[in-house]
Each structure stands twice: as C-alpha cells, then as structure tokens.
Coordinates of C-alpha atoms in Angstrom, one line a residue:
X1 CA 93.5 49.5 -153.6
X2 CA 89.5 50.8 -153.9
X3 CA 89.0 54.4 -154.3
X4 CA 86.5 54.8 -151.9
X5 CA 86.5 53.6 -148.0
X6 CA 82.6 54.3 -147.8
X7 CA 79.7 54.8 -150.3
X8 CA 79.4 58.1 -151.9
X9 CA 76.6 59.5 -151.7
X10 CA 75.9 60.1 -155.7
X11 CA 77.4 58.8 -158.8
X12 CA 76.3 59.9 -162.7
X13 CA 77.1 57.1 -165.4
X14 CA 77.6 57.7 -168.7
X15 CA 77.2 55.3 -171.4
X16 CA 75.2 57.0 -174.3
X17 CA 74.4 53.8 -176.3
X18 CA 74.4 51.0 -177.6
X19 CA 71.2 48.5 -176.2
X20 CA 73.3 45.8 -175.8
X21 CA 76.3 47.4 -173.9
X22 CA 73.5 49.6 -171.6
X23 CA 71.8 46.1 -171.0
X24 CA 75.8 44.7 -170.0
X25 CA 76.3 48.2 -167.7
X26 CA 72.7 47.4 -166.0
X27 CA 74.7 44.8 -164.0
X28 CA 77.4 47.0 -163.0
X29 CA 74.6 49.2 -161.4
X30 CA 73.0 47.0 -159.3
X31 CA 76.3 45.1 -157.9
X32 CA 76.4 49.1 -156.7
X33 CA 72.8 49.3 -155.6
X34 CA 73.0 45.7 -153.4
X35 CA 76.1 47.3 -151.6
X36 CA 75.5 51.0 -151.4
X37 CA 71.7 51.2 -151.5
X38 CA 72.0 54.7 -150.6
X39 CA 73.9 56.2 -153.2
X40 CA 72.1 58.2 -155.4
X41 CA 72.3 56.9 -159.2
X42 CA 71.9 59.1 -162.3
X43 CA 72.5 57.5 -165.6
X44 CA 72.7 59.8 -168.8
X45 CA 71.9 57.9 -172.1
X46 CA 70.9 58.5 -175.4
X47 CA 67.2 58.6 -176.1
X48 CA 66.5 55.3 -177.6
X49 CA 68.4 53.5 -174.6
X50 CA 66.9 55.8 -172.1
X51 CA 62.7 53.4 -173.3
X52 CA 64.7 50.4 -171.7
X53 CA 67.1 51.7 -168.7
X54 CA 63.9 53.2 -167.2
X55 CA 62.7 50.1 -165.8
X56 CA 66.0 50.2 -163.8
X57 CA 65.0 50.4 -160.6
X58 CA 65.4 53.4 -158.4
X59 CA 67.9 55.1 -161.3
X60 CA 67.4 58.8 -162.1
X61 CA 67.6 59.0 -166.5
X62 CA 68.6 61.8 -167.9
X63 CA 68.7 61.4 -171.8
X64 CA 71.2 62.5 -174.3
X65 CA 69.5 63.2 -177.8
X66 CA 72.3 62.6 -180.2
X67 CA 69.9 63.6 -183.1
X68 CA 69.8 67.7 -181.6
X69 CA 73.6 67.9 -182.3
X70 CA 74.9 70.6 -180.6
X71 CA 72.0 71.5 -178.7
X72 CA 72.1 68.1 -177.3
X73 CA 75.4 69.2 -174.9
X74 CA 73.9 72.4 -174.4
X75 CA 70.4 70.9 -173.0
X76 CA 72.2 68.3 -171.0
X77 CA 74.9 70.8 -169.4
X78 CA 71.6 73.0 -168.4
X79 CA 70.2 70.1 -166.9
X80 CA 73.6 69.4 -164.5
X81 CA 74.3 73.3 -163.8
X82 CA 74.4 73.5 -159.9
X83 CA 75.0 69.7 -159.3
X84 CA 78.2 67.7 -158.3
X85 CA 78.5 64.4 -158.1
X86 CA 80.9 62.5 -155.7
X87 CA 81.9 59.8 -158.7
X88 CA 82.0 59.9 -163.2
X89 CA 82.0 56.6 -164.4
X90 CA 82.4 57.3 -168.2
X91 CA 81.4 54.1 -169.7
X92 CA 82.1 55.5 -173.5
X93 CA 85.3 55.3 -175.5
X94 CA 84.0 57.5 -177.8
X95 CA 84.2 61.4 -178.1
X96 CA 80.7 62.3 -178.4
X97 CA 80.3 60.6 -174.7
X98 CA 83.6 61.9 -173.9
X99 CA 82.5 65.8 -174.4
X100 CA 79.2 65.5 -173.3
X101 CA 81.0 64.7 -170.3
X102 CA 82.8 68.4 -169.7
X103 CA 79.4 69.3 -168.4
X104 CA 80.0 66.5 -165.7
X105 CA 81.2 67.7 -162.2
X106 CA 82.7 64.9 -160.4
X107 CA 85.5 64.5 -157.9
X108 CA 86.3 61.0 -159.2
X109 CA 86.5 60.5 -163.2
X110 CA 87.1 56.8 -163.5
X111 CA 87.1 55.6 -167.3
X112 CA 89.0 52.7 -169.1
X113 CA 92.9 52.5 -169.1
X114 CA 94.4 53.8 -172.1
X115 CA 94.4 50.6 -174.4
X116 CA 90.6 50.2 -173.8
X117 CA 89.9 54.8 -173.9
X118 CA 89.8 55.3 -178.1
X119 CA 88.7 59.0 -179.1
X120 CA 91.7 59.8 -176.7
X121 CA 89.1 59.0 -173.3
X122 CA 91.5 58.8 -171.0
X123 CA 92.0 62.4 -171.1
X124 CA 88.6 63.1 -169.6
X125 CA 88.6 61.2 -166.7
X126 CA 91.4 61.3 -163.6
X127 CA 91.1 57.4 -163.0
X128 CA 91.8 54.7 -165.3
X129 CA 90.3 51.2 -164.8
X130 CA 91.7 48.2 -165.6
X131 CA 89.6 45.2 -166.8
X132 CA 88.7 42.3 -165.0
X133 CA 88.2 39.3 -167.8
X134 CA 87.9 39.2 -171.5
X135 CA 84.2 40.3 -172.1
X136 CA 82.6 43.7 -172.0
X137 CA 80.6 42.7 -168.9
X138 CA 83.6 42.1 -166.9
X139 CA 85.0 45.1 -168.0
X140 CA 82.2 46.9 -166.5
X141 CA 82.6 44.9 -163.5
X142 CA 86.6 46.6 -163.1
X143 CA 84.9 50.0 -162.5
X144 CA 83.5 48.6 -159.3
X145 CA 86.5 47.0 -158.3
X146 CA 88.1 49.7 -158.9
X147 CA 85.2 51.8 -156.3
X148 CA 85.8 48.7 -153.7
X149 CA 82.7 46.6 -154.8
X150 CA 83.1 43.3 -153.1
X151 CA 80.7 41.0 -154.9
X152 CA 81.5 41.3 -158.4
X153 CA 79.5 38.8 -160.0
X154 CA 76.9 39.7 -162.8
X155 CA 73.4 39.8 -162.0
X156 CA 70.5 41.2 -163.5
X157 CA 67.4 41.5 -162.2
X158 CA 65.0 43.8 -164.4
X159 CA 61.4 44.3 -163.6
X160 CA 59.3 44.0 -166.9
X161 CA 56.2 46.3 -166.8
X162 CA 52.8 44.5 -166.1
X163 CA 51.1 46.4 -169.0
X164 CA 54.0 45.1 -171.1
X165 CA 53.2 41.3 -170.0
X166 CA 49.8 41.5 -170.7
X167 CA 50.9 42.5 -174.0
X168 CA 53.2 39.7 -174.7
X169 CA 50.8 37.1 -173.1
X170 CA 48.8 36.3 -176.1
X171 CA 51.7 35.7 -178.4
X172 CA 53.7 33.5 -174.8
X173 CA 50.8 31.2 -175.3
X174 CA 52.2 29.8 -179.1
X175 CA 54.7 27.6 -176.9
X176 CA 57.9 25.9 -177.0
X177 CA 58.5 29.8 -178.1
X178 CA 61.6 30.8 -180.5
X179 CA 62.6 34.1 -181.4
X180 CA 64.7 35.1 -184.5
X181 CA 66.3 38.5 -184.4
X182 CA 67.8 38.3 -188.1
X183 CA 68.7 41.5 -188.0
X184 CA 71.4 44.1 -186.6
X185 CA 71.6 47.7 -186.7
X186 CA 74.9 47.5 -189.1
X187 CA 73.9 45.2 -191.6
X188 CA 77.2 43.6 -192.1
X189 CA 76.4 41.4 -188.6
X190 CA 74.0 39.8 -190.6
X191 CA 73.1 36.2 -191.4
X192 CA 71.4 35.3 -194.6
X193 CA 67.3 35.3 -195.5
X194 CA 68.3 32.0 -196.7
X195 CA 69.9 30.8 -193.4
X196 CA 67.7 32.1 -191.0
X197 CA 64.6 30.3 -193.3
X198 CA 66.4 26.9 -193.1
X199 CA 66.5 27.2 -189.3
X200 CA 63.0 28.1 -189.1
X201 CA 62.1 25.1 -191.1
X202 CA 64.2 23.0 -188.8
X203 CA 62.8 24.8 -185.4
X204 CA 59.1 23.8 -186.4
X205 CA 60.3 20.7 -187.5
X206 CA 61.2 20.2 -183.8
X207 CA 57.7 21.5 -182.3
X208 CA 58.8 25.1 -182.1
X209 CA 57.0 28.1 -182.7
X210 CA 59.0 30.7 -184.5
X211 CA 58.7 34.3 -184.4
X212 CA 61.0 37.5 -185.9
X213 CA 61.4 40.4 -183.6
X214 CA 63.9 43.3 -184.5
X215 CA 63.3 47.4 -184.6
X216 CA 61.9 49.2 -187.1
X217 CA 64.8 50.2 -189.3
X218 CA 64.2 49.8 -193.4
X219 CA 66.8 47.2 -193.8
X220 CA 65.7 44.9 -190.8
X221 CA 62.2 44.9 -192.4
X222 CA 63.2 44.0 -195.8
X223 CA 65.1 41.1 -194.1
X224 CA 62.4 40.0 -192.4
X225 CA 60.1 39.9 -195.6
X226 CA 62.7 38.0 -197.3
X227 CA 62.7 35.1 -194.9
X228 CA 58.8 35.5 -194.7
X229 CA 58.6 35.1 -198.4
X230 CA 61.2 31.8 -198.1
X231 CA 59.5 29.8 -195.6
X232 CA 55.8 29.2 -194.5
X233 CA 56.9 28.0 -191.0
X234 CA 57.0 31.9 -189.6
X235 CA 54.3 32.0 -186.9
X236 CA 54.2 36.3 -186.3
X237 CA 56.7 38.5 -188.5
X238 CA 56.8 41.1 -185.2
X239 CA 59.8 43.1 -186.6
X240 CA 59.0 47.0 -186.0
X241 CA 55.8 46.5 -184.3
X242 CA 57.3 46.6 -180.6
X243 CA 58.1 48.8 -178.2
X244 CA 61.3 48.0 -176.0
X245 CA 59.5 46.9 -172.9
X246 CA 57.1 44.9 -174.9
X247 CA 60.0 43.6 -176.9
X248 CA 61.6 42.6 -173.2
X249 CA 58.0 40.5 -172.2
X250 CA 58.7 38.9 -175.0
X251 CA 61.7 37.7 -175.0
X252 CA 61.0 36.5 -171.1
X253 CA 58.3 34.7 -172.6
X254 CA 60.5 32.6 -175.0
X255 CA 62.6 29.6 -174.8
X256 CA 65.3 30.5 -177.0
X257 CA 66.4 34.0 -178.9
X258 CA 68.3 33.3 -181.8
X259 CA 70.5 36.5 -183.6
X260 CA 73.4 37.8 -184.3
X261 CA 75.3 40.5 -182.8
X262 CA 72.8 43.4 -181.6
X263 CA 71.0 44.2 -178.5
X264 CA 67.7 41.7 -178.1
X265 CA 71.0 39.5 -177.5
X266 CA 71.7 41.0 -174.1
X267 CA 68.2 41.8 -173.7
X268 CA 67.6 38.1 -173.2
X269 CA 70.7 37.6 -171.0
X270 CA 68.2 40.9 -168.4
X271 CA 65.6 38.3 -168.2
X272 CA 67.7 34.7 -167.8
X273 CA 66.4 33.5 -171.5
X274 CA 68.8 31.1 -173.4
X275 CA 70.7 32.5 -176.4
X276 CA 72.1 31.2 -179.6
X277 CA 74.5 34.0 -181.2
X278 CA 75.6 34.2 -184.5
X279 CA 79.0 35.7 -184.5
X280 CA 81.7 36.4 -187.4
X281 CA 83.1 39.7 -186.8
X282 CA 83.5 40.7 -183.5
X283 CA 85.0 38.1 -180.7
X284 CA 82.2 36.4 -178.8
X285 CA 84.3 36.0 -176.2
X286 CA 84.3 39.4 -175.8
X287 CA 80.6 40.0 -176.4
X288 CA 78.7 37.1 -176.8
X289 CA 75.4 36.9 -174.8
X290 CA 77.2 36.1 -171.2
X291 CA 75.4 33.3 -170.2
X292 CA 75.2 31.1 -173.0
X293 CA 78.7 31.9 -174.8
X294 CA 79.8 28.6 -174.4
X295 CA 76.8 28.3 -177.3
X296 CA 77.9 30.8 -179.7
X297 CA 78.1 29.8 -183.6
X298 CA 81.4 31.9 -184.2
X299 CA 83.6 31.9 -187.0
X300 CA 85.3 34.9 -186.3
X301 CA 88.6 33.1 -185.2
X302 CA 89.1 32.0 -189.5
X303 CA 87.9 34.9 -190.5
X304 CA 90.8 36.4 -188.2
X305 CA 93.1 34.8 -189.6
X306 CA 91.9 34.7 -193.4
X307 CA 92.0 38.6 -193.4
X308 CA 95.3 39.2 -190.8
X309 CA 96.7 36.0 -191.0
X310 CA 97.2 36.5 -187.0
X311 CA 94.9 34.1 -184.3
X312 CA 93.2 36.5 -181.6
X313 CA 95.9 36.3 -179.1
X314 CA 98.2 38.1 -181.2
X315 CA 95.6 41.3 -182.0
X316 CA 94.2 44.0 -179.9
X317 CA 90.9 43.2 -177.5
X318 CA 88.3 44.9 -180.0
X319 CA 89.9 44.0 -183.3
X320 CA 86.9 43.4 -185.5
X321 CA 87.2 42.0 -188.9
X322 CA 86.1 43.6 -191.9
X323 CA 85.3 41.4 -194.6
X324 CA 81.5 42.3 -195.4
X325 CA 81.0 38.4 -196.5
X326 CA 82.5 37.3 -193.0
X327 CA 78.7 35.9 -191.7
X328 CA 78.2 33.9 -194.8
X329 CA 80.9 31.3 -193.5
X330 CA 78.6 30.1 -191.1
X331 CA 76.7 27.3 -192.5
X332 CA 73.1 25.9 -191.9
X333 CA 74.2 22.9 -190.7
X334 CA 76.8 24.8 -187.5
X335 CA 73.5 26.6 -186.8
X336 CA 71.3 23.6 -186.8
X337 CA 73.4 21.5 -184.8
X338 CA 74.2 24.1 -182.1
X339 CA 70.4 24.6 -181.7
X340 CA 69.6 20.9 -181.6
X341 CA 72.6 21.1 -178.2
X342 CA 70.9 24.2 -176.6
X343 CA 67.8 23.1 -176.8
X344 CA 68.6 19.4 -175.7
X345 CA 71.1 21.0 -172.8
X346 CA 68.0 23.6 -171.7
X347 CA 65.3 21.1 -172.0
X348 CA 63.7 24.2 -174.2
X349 CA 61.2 21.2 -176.5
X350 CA 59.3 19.9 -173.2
X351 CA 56.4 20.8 -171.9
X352 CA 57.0 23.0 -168.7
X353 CA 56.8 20.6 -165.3

C-alpha cells in the first residue's frame, strides 16, 4: 500500500555520494517530478556531487562538505533550522549520511529495509523500503513505490550546459569517438595500462578515435601516463583537465565509454551513450551501467567462487570480492571481442545518417 494518497508538498533526499549512485538516484527524482510536478525537491549531497546534480532541473542543492568534519553537520543543521519537510528519503547506508540526517525534520523517514540499511540505517528512518529488482537503480525506484509512484521506469533526462557543449565541440569533431575511463576512485577496480593500451590499439585499428577521461586524483593520472607511454594510438590524454559538466558534453558527444566500475559509467547511462564495463568485484548485475549490462565484461562470478567457493545466489546482495588481483582475470581478448559486439549491435563505426 503507497504511503501517500496525494503529493506532498516537499521532500529532502539524502544521498551524500558517490557520482555514480547520485547519477542512478537522478532517475528516481524525476519519475517524482513527472508525477508530482509540484512538490518541492531539496537534495543534500556532498560537495563534489553537488558540480553535477545542479543541472537537475528545478532541484534545490544543499551540499554536505565531508572534508569540514564536524562542522559539516553543524553548517548543514543551521541551514534546515525552521524547516520541515513532509517526506526523508535517506538514500545512504552509511552513518555519516545517517547522522547528518538528525538535523532532518520529516514526517515520513523512508530508508532501505534492514538487509539493505548497514551502519545500523534503519534506525533513522520510520519506513523501510523494500527493493524492486536486483540493481541499485531499481532499488531506488522501491522508494517511489513505496510513495505511490505509478510509472516506475528509469529515465533520465539531464540538460548539459551550453557553455559546457561548446567546450566539448572541438574534441566531438575527432569522430567515431571512444572514451577510456581507466581509472576508478579505489584503485583495486582497476584494469591494467597494458589492457587498456591493447584496446586502444584495437579501437583505432577499427577507425576509432580514442580518448582518456577520469578526475584528477594522483593515481588516475599515473595510469593514464602509463598507457600514454604504451601506445601511440591515444588521440587526447584529458584525465584531470575537466570539469563535471564538461566531462558530461563529452561523454554525450562519444560513441562508446569504456571503464570500469566508477561514475563516468553512469554518467553515460544520463546522456543515452553506450557503455562497455569492466567488472571483477562488485556484481554488474547489481551495478553495471543500466542500459548496456547485457554488455558488461564481468568476471566477478569466478572470482566469487575462487575466493568463497559460493556462486552469487548463495551470498548477500552487495557481497564484493576482495582479491586485489580480481581485474587482471579479464583478458584482452573478452575486452576486444565484447567491443567488436557493441559496436557492431550500436552501429557506433558508421558515419552518422
């Protein structure tokens, strides 16, 4: 049964981090904007997030700054004093989000149901949701089923500055356009130099243009180099020399992102861009880029089992495996041949019609 017979007239979600899982919530937002086009929306986020969730349309960001410590809950609580919102949805498992949310007044506290609410959640919040499929985005879809949504379908629609475009236009014009993202925040998630070089080789083989994108963290720079220094077929090494929004033109402008799991990933799913994800640890089932998991390279099912000796049916939803050498089971040729089928199933080599 929904929770709510009518729209309320505000609602404050809080999901602090990380891009990708802000880029899977954005959905969940506007399934409540097309219904409830009145209710007022204010998301609180951390400050990194916040560059990127303020092209949401017609959402009110109020940023979390992890980085001020305490200070951070004390700015943010001085921010909500006098306000009341009719709904919480406390998108975090984590108790960081969960404290930041005693600051929160809300009628309705709706977070996860107590498998899903680690850092003991589900005491903060009065509702629990259940999920609604396997991956994160459907997940995030059971909080409005749970408010009496009726279409709960994904969709993203995501305006991408002009100024941002313009940007992005002079690199859009090196076309059939792929992206490498080699690079994740945790370095663990990561392929190898040597990998990502062969794929290069075998993308420009193919007529492609090939570009690396990522932030500007030390170790996603050194990687960048590396596979710089192992192949000549790099057209622009653009990793840390982009702002989020630029990094978003971008990635509209491409054919295909290639990278493992991190948040350019879900970027690409905002803007309807084709995916290839490179997964090992955590299930791509669960959070793969949505619309192109069917074209994951995964080996995270044996590497299950090698380290548990169980399949993924018989361990919990986020179970992620540890092994740091996990990525280097996948193999050039898994990466080249599932290229060579999303490019051939996307038509992503021909010249546009």
């Amino acid at each position: 049964m929904a929770l709510l017979g009518s729209a309320p007239a505000s609602l404050c979600l809080l999901r602090l981090s990380a891009i990708g899982d802000c880029c899977h919530a954005i959905a969940l937002v506007q399934a409540i904007q097309r219904q409830w086009p009145q209710t007022r929306i204010t998301w609180i986020t951390g400050k990194v997030e916040a560059n990127l969730l303020q092209l949401v349309p017609n959402v009110e960001i109020i940023v979390f700054d992890k980085g001020a410590g305490w200070r951070a809950y004390a700015t943010l609580w001085k921010q909500l004093r006098g306000r009341r919102f009719d709904v919480l949805l406390h998108m975090q498992a984590a108790l960081r989000a969960s404290l930041a949310s005693l600051g929160i007044r809300a009628r309705h506290r709706l977070g996860f149901e107590r498998e899903r609410a680690k850092d003991g959640q589900w005491l903060f919040t009065n509702h629990k949701v259940a999920a609604t499929g396997e991956h994160v985005v459907d997940g995030f879809m059971g909080f409005g089923q749970a408010l009496g949504l009726t279409d709960l379908t994904p969709h993203w629609a995501l305006p991408v500055p002009a100024e941002a475009e313009l940007w992005a236009s002079a690199y859009a014009e090196r076309q059939p356009l792929l992206l490498i993202c080699p690079a994740a925040s945790k370095a663990y998630k990561n392929w190898t130099a040597e990998g990502y070089a062969a794929l290069a080789d075998h993308a420009h083989g193919k007529g492609m243009q090939v570009m690396l994108i990522g932030s500007p963290a030390q170790q996603e720079r050194d990687l960048a180099a590396k596979i710089c220094q192992l192949t000549d077929n790099i057209a622009e090494n653009l990793v840390g020399k982009t702002s989020l929004p630029q990094l978003l033109a971008l990635i509209k402008a491409a054919r295909l992102v290639v990278a493992p799991d991190t948040g350019p990933t879900h970027m690409a799913t905002l803007v309807n861009t084709p995916v290839l994800g490179l997964y090992a640890h955590h299930n791509p089932r669960r959070t793969g880029p949505y619309r192109c998991r069917d074209y994951v390279v995964s080996v995270y099912d044996e590497a299950l089992l090698a380290e548990t000796g169980k399949s993924t049916e018989q361990v919990p939803w986020r179970t992620r495996v540890k092994d740091p050498d996990a990525m280097q089971r996948i193999t050039i040729a898994m990466v080249e041949a599932q290229f060579d089928r999303i490019t051939h199933d996307f038509n992503l080599l021909q010249e546009p019609s």
